[in-house]
PDB file of C-alpha atoms and ligand atoms in Angstrom:
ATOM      1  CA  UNK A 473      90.111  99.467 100.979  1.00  0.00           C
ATOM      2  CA  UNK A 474      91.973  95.933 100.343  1.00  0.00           C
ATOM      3  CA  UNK A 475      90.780  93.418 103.207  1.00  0.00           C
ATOM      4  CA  UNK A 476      91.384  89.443 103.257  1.00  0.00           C
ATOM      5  CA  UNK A 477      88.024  88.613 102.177  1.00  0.00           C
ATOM      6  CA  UNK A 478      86.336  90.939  99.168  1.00  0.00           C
ATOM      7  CA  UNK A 479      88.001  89.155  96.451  1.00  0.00           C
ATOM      8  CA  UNK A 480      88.313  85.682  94.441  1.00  0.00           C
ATOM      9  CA  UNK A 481      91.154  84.736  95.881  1.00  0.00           C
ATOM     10  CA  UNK A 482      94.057  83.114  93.492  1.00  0.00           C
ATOM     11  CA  UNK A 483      94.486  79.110  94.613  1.00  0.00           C
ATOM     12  CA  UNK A 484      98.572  79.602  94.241  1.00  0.00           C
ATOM     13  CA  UNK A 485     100.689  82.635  94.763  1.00  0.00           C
ATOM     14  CA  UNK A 486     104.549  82.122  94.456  1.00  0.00           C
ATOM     15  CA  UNK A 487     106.447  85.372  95.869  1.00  0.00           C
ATOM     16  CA  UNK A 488     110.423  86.520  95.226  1.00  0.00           C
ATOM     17  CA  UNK A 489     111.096  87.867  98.404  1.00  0.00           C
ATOM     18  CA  UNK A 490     113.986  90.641  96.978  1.00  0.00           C
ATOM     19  CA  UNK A 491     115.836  93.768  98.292  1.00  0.00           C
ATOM     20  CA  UNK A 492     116.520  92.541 102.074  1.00  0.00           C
ATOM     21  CA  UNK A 493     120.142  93.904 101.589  1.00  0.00           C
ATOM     22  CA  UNK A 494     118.687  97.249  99.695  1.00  0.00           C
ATOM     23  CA  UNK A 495     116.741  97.681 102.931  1.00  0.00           C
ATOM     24  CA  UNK A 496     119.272  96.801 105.087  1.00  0.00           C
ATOM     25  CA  UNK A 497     121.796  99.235 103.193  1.00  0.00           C
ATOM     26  CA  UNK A 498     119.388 102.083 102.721  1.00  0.00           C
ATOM     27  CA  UNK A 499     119.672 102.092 106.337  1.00  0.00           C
ATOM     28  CA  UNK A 500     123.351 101.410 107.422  1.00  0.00           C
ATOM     29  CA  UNK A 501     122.372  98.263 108.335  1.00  0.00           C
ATOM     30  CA  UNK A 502     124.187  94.908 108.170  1.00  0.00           C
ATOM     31  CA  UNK A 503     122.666  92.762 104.971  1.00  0.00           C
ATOM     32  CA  UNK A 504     121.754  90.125 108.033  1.00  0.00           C
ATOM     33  CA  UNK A 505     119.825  92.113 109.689  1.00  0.00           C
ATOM     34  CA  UNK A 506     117.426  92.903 106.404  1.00  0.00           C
ATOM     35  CA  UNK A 507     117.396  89.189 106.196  1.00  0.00           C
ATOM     36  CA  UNK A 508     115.808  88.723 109.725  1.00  0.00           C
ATOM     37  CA  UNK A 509     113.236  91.475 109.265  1.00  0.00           C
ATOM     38  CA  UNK A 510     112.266  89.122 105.935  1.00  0.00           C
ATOM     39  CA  UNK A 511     111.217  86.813 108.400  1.00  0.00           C
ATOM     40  CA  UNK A 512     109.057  89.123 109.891  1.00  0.00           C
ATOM     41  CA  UNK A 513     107.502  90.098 106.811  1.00  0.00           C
ATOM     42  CA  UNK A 514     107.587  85.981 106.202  1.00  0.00           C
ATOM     43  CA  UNK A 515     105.123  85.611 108.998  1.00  0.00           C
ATOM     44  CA  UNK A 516     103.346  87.984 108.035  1.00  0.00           C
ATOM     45  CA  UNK A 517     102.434  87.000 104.579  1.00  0.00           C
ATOM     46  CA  UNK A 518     101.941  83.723 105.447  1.00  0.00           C
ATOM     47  CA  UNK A 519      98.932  84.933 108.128  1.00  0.00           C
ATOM     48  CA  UNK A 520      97.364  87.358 105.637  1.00  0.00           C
ATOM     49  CA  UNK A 521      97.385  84.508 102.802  1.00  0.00           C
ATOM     50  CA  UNK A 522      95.846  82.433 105.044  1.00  0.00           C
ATOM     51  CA  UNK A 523      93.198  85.096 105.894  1.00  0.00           C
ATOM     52  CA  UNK A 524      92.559  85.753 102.380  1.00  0.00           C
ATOM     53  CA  UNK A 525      92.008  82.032 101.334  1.00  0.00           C
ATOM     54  CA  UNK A 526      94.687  81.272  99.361  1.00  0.00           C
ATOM     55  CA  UNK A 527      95.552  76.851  99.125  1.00  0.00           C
ATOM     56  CA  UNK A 528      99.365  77.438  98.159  1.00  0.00           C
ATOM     57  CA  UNK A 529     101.941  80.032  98.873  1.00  0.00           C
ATOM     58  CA  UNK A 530     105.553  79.862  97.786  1.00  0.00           C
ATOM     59  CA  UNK A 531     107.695  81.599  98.981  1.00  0.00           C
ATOM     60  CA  UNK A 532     111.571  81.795  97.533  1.00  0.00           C
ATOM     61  CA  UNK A 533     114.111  81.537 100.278  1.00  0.00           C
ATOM     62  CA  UNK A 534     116.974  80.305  98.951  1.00  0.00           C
ATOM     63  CA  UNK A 535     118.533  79.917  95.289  1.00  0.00           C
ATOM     64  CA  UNK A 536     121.218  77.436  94.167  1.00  0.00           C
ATOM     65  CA  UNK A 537     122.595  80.487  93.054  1.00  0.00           C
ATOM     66  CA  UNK A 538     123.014  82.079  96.072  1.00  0.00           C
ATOM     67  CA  UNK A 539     125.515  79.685  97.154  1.00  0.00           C
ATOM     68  CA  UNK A 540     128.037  82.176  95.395  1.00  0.00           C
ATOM     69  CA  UNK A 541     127.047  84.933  98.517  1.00  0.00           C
ATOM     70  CA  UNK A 542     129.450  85.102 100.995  1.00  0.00           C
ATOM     71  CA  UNK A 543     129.939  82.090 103.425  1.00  0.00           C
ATOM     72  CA  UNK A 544     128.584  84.135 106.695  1.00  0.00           C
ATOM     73  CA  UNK A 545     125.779  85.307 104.599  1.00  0.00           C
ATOM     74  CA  UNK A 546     125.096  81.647 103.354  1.00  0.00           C
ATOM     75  CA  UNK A 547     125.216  80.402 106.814  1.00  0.00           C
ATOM     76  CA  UNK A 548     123.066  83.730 108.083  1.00  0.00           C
ATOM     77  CA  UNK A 549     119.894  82.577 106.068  1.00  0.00           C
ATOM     78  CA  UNK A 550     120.233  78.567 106.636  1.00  0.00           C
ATOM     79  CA  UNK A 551     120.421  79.811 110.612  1.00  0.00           C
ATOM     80  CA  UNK A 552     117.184  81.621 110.192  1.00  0.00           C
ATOM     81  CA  UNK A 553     115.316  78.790 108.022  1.00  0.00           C
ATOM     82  CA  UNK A 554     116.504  76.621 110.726  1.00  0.00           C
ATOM     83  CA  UNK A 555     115.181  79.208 113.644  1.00  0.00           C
ATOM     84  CA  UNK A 556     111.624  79.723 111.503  1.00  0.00           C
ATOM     85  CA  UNK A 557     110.921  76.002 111.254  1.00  0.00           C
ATOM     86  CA  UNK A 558     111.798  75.315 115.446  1.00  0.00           C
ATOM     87  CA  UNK A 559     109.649  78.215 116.297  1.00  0.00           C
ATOM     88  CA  UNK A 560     107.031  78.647 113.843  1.00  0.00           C
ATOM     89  CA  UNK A 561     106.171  75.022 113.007  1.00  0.00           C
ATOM     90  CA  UNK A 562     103.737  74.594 116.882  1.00  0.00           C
ATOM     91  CA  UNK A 563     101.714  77.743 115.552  1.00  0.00           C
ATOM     92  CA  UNK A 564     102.184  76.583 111.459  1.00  0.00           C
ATOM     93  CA  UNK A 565     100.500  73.296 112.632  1.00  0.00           C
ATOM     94  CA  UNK A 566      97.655  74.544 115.152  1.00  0.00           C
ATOM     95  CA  UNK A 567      97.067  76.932 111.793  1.00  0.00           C
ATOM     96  CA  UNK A 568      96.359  73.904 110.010  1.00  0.00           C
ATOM     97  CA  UNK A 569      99.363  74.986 107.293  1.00  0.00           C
ATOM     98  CA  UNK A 570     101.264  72.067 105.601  1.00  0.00           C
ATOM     99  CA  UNK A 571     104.293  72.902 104.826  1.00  0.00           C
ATOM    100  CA  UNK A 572     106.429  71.248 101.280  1.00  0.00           C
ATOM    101  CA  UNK A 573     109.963  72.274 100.805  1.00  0.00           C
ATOM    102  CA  UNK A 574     111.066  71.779  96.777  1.00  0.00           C
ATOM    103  CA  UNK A 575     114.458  72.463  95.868  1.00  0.00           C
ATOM    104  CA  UNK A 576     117.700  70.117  95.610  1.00  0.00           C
ATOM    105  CA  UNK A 577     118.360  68.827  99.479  1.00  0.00           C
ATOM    106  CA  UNK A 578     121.378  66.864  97.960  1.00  0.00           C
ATOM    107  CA  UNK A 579     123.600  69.528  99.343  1.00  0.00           C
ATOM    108  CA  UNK A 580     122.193  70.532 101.896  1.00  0.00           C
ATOM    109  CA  UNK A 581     123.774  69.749 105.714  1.00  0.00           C
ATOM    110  CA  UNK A 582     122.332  66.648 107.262  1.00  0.00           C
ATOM    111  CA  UNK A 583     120.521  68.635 110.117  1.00  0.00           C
ATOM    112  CA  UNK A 584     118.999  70.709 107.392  1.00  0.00           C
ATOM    113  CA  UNK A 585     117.657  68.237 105.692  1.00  0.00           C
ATOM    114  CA  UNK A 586     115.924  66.618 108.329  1.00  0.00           C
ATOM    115  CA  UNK A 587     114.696  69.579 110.195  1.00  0.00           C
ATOM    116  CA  UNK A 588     113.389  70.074 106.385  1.00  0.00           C
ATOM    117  CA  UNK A 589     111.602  66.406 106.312  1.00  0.00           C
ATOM    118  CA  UNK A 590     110.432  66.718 110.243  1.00  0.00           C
ATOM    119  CA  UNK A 591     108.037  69.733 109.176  1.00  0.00           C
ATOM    120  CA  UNK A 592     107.226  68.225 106.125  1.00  0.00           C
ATOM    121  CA  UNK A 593     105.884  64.998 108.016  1.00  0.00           C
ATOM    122  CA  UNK A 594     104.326  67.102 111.292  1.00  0.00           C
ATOM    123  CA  UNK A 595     102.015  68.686 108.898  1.00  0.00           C
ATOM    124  CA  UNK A 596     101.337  66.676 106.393  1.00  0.00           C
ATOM    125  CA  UNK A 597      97.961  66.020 107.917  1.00  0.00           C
ATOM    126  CA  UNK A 598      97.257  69.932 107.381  1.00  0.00           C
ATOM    127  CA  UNK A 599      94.387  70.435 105.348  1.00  0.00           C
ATOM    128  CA  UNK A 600      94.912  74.690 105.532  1.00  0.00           C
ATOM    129  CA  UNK A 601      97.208  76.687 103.723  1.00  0.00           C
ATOM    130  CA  UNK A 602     100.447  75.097 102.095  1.00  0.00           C
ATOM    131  CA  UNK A 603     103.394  77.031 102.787  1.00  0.00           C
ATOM    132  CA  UNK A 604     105.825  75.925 100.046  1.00  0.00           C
ATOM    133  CA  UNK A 605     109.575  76.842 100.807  1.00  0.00           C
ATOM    134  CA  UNK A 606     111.774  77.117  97.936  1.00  0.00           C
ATOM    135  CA  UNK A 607     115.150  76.184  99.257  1.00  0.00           C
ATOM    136  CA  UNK A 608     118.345  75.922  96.928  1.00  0.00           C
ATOM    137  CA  UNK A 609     115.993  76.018  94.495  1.00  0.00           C
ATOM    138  CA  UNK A 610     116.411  76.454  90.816  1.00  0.00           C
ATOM    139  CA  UNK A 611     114.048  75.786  88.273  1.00  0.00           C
ATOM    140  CA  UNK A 612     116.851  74.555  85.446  1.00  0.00           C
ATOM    141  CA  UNK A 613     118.157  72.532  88.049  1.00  0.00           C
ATOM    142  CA  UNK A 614     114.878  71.274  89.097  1.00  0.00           C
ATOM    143  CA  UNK A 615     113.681  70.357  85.170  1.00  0.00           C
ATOM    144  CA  UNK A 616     117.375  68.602  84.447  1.00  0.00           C
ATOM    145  CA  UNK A 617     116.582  66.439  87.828  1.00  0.00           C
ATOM    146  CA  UNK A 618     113.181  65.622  86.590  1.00  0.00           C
ATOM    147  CA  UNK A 619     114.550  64.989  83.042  1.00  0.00           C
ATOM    148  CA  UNK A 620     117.328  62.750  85.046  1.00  0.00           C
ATOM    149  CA  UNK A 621     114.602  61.217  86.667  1.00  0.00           C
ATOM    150  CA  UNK A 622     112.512  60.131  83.616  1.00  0.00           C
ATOM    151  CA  UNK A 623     115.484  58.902  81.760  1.00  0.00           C
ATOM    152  CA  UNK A 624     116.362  56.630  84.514  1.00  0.00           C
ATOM    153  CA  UNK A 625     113.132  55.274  84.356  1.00  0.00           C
ATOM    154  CA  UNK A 626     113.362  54.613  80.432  1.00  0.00           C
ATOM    155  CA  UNK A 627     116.742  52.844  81.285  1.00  0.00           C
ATOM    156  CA  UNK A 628     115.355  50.926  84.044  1.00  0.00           C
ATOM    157  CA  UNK A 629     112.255  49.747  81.913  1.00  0.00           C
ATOM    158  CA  UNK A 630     109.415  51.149  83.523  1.00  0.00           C
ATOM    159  CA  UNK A 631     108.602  53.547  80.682  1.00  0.00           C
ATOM    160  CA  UNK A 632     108.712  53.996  77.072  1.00  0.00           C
ATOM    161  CA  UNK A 633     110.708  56.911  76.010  1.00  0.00           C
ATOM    162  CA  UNK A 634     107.741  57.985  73.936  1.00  0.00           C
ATOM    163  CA  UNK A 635     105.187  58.043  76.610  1.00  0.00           C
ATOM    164  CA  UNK A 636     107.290  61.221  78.061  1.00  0.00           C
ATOM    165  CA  UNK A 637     104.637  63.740  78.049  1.00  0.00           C
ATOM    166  CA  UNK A 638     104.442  67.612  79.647  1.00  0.00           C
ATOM    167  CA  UNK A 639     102.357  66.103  82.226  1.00  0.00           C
ATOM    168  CA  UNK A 640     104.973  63.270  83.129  1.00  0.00           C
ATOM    169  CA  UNK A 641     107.850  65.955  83.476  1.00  0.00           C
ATOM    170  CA  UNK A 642     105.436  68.273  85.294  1.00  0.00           C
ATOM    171  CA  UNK A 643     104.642  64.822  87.444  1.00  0.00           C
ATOM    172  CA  UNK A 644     108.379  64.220  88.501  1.00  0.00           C
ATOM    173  CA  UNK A 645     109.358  68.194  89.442  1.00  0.00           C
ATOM    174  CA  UNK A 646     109.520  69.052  92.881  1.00  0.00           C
ATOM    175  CA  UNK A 647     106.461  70.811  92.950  1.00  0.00           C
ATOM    176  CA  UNK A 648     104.238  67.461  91.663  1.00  0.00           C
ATOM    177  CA  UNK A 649     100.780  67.952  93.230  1.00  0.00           C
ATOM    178  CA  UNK A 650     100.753  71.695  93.530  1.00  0.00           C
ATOM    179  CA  UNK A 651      98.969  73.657  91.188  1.00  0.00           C
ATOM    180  CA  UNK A 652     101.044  76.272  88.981  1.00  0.00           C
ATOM    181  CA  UNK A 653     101.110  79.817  90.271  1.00  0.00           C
ATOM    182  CA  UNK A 654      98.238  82.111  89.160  1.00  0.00           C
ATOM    183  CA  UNK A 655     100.013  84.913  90.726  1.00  0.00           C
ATOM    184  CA  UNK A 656     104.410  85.418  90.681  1.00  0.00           C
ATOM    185  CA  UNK A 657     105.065  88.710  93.021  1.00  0.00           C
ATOM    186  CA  UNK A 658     108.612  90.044  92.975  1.00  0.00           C
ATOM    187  CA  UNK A 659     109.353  92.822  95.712  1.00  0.00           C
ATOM    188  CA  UNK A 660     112.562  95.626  95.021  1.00  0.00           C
ATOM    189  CA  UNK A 661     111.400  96.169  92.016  1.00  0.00           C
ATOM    190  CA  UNK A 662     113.322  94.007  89.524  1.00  0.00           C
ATOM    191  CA  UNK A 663     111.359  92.408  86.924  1.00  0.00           C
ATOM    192  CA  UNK A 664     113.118  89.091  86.220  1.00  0.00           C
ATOM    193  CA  UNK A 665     111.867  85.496  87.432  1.00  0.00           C
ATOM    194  CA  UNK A 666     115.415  84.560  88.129  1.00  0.00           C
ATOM    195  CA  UNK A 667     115.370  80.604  87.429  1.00  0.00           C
ATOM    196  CA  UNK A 668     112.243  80.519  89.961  1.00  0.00           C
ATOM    197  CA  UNK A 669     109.177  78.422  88.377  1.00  0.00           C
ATOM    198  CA  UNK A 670     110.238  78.717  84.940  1.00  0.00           C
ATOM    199  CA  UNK A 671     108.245  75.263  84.109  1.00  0.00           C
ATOM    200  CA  UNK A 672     104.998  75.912  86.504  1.00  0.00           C
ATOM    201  CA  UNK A 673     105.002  79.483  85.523  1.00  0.00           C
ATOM    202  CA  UNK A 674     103.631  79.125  81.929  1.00  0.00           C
ATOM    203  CA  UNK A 675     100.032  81.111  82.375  1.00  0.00           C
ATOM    204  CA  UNK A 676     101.160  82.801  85.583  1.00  0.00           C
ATOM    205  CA  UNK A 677     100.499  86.300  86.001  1.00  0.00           C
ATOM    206  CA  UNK A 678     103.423  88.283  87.205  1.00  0.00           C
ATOM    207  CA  UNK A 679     103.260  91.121  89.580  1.00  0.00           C
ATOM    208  CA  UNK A 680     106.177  93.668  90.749  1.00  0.00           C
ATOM    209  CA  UNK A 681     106.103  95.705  93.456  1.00  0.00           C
ATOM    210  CA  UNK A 682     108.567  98.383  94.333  1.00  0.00           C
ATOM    211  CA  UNK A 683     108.966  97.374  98.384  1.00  0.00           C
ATOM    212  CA  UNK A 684     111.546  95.617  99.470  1.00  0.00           C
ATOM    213  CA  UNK A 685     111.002  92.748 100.635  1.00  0.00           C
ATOM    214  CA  UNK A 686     111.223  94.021 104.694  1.00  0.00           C
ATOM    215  CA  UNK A 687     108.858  96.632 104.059  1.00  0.00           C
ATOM    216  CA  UNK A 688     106.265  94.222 102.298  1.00  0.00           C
ATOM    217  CA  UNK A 689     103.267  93.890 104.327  1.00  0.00           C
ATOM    218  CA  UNK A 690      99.329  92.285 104.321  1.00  0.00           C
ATOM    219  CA  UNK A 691      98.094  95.790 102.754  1.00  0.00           C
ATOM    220  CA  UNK A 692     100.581  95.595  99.842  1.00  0.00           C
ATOM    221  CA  UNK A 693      99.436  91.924  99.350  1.00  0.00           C
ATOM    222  CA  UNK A 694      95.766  92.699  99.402  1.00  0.00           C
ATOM    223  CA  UNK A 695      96.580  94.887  96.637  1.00  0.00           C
ATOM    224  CA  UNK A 696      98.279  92.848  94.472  1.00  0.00           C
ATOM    225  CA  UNK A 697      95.496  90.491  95.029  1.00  0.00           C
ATOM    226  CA  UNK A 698      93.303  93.028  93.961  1.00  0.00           C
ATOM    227  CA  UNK A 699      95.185  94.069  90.783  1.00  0.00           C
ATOM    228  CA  UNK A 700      95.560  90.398  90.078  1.00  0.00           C
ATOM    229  CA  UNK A 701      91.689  90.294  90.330  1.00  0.00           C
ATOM    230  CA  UNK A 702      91.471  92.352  87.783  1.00  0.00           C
ATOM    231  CA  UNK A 703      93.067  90.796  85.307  1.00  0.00           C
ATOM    232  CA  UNK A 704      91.763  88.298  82.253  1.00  0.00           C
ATOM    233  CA  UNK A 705      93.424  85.261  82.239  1.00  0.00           C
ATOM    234  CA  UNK A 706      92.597  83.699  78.824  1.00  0.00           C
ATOM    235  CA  UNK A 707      95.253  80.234  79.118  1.00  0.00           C
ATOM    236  CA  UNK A 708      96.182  80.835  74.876  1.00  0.00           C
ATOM    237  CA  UNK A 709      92.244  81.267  74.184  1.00  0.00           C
ATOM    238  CA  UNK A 710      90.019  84.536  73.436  1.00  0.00           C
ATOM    239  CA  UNK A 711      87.945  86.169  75.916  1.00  0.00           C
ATOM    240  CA  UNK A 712      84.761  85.457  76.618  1.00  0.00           C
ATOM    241  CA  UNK A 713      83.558  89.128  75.355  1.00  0.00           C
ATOM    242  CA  UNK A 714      85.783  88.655  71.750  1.00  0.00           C
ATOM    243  CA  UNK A 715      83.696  85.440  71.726  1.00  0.00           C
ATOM    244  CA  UNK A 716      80.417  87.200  71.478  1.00  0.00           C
ATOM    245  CA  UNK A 717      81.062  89.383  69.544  1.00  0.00           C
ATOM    246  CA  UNK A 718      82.696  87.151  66.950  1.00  0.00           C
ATOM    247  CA  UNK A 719      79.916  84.553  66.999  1.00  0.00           C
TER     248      UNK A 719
HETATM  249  C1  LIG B 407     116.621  88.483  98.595  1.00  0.00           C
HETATM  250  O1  LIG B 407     117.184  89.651  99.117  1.00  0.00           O
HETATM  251  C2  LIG B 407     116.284  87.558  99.650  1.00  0.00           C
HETATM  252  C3  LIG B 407     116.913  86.364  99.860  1.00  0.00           C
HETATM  253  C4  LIG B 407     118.029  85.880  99.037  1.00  0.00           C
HETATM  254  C5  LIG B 407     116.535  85.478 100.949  1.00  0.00           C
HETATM  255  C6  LIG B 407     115.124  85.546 101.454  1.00  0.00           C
HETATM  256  C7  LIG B 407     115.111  84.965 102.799  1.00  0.00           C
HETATM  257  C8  LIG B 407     114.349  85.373 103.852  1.00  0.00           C
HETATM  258  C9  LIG B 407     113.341  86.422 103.767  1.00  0.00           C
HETATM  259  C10 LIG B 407     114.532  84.772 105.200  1.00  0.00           C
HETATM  260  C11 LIG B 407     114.407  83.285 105.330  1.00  0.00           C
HETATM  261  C12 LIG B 407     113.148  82.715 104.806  1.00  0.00           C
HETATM  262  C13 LIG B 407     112.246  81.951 105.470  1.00  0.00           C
HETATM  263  C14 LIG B 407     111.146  81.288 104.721  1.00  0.00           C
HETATM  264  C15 LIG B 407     112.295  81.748 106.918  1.00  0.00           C
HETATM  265  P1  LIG B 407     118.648  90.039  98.646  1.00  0.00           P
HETATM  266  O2  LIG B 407     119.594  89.631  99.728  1.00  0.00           O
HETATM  267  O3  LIG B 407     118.940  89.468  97.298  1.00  0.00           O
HETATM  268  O4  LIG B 407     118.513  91.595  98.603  1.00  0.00           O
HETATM  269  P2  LIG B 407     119.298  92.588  97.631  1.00  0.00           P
HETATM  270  O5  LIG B 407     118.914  92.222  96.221  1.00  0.00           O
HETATM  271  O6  LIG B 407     118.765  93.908  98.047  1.00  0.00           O
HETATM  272  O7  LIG B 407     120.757  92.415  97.924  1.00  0.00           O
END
């Protein structure tokens, strides 16, 4: 049986938390109230990742596309960030988890934002788990801001347009400092990355379970942790095996 401990544990795993409105409708439910059992599973996931040993979990809450939802259902998942962060950040922080929010806060509401920055600087001490939230997030969005970034830079003198390197654009993304993902899980089903990562996720392996995202809990995550376990990771070079036997 899957338990936290009897594996190598991946250092990041970056999860799609999909279906909450499948699991809500499958059930005559309200799409709001699949959205608050997410945070259940939320908590969840973030105390088995902790158990198993992973450094980084991401964990995709909020797209800049999802702006196009309805307006109640917009407001519906900034209440329950907002709700998460004042109740969960005491227990985050005695759990020694940091916590890193990437996505554009540009447009987000000024209580957002700092609610956003005031976990960010209580645990920034945190030497645990990092809990990254991924809120209006997109990764085109975040590359052209990094590319925005760098140019200004150019303009302003401070760099040479030819000293723009992969590791200078990785540098100025949102995530800059967290390893890429080893391991991309996407609950419902649907195999698509869906503008998450698209930069960090070069070598990541990519998981899909068929749970929604409610119904996702520490045994299904042991088991993708198993699975990913499993597999040979070979970064554009040949297995160590093929290398034997070609030598
Ligand atoms: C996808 O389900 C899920 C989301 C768009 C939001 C995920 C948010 C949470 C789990 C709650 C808030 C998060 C934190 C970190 C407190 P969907 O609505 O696209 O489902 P569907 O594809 O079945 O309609």
């Amino acid at each position: 049986m899957s338990t936290a401990q009897n594996r190598a544990a991946p250092e990041h795993v970056a999860i799609i938390m999909d279906g909450n409105g499948r699991w809500a409708n499958a059930r005559g439910l309200p799409r709001a109230l699949g959205h608050r059992k997410g945070v259940e599973a939320v908590r969840e996931t973030v105390r088995a990742a902790r158990e198993a040993g992973i450094g980084f979990l991401t964990l995709f809450a909020f797209s800049s596309e999802n702006w196009r939802r309805p307006e109640a259902e917009v407001n519906e998942l900034f209440g329950l960030l907002k709700t998460f962060i004042r109740r969960d950040l005491a227990d985050l922080n005695r759990g020694n988890v940091r916590i890193r929010i990437i996505g554009d806060r540009v447009r987000l509401r000024d209580d957002i934002r700092e609610l956003l920055l005031e976990a960010e600087d209580a645990t920034v001490a945190n030497t645990g788990l990092t809990l990254v939230i991924a809120f209006n997030y997109g990764a085109r969005d975040e590359i052209a801001r990094a590319a925005a970034h760098l140019a200004a830079e150019v303009q302003a003198g401070r760099l040479k347009a030819d000293e723009i390197d992969a590791q200078k654009l990785n540098d100025s993304l949102d995530t800059a400092g967290i390893p890429d993902p080893d391991l991309i899980i996407r609950t419902s089903g649907e195999e698509r990355l869906s503008n998450f990562l698209l930069w960090q996720a070069a070598y990541a392996e990519l998981m899909f379970v068929p749970e929604f995202w409610p119904d996702f809990t520490p045994e299904i995550f042991y088991a993708a942790l198993d699975r990913y376990a499993a597999r040979d990771r070979r970064f554009g070079g040949i297995a160590p095996s093929a290398l034997a036997i070609g030598s």
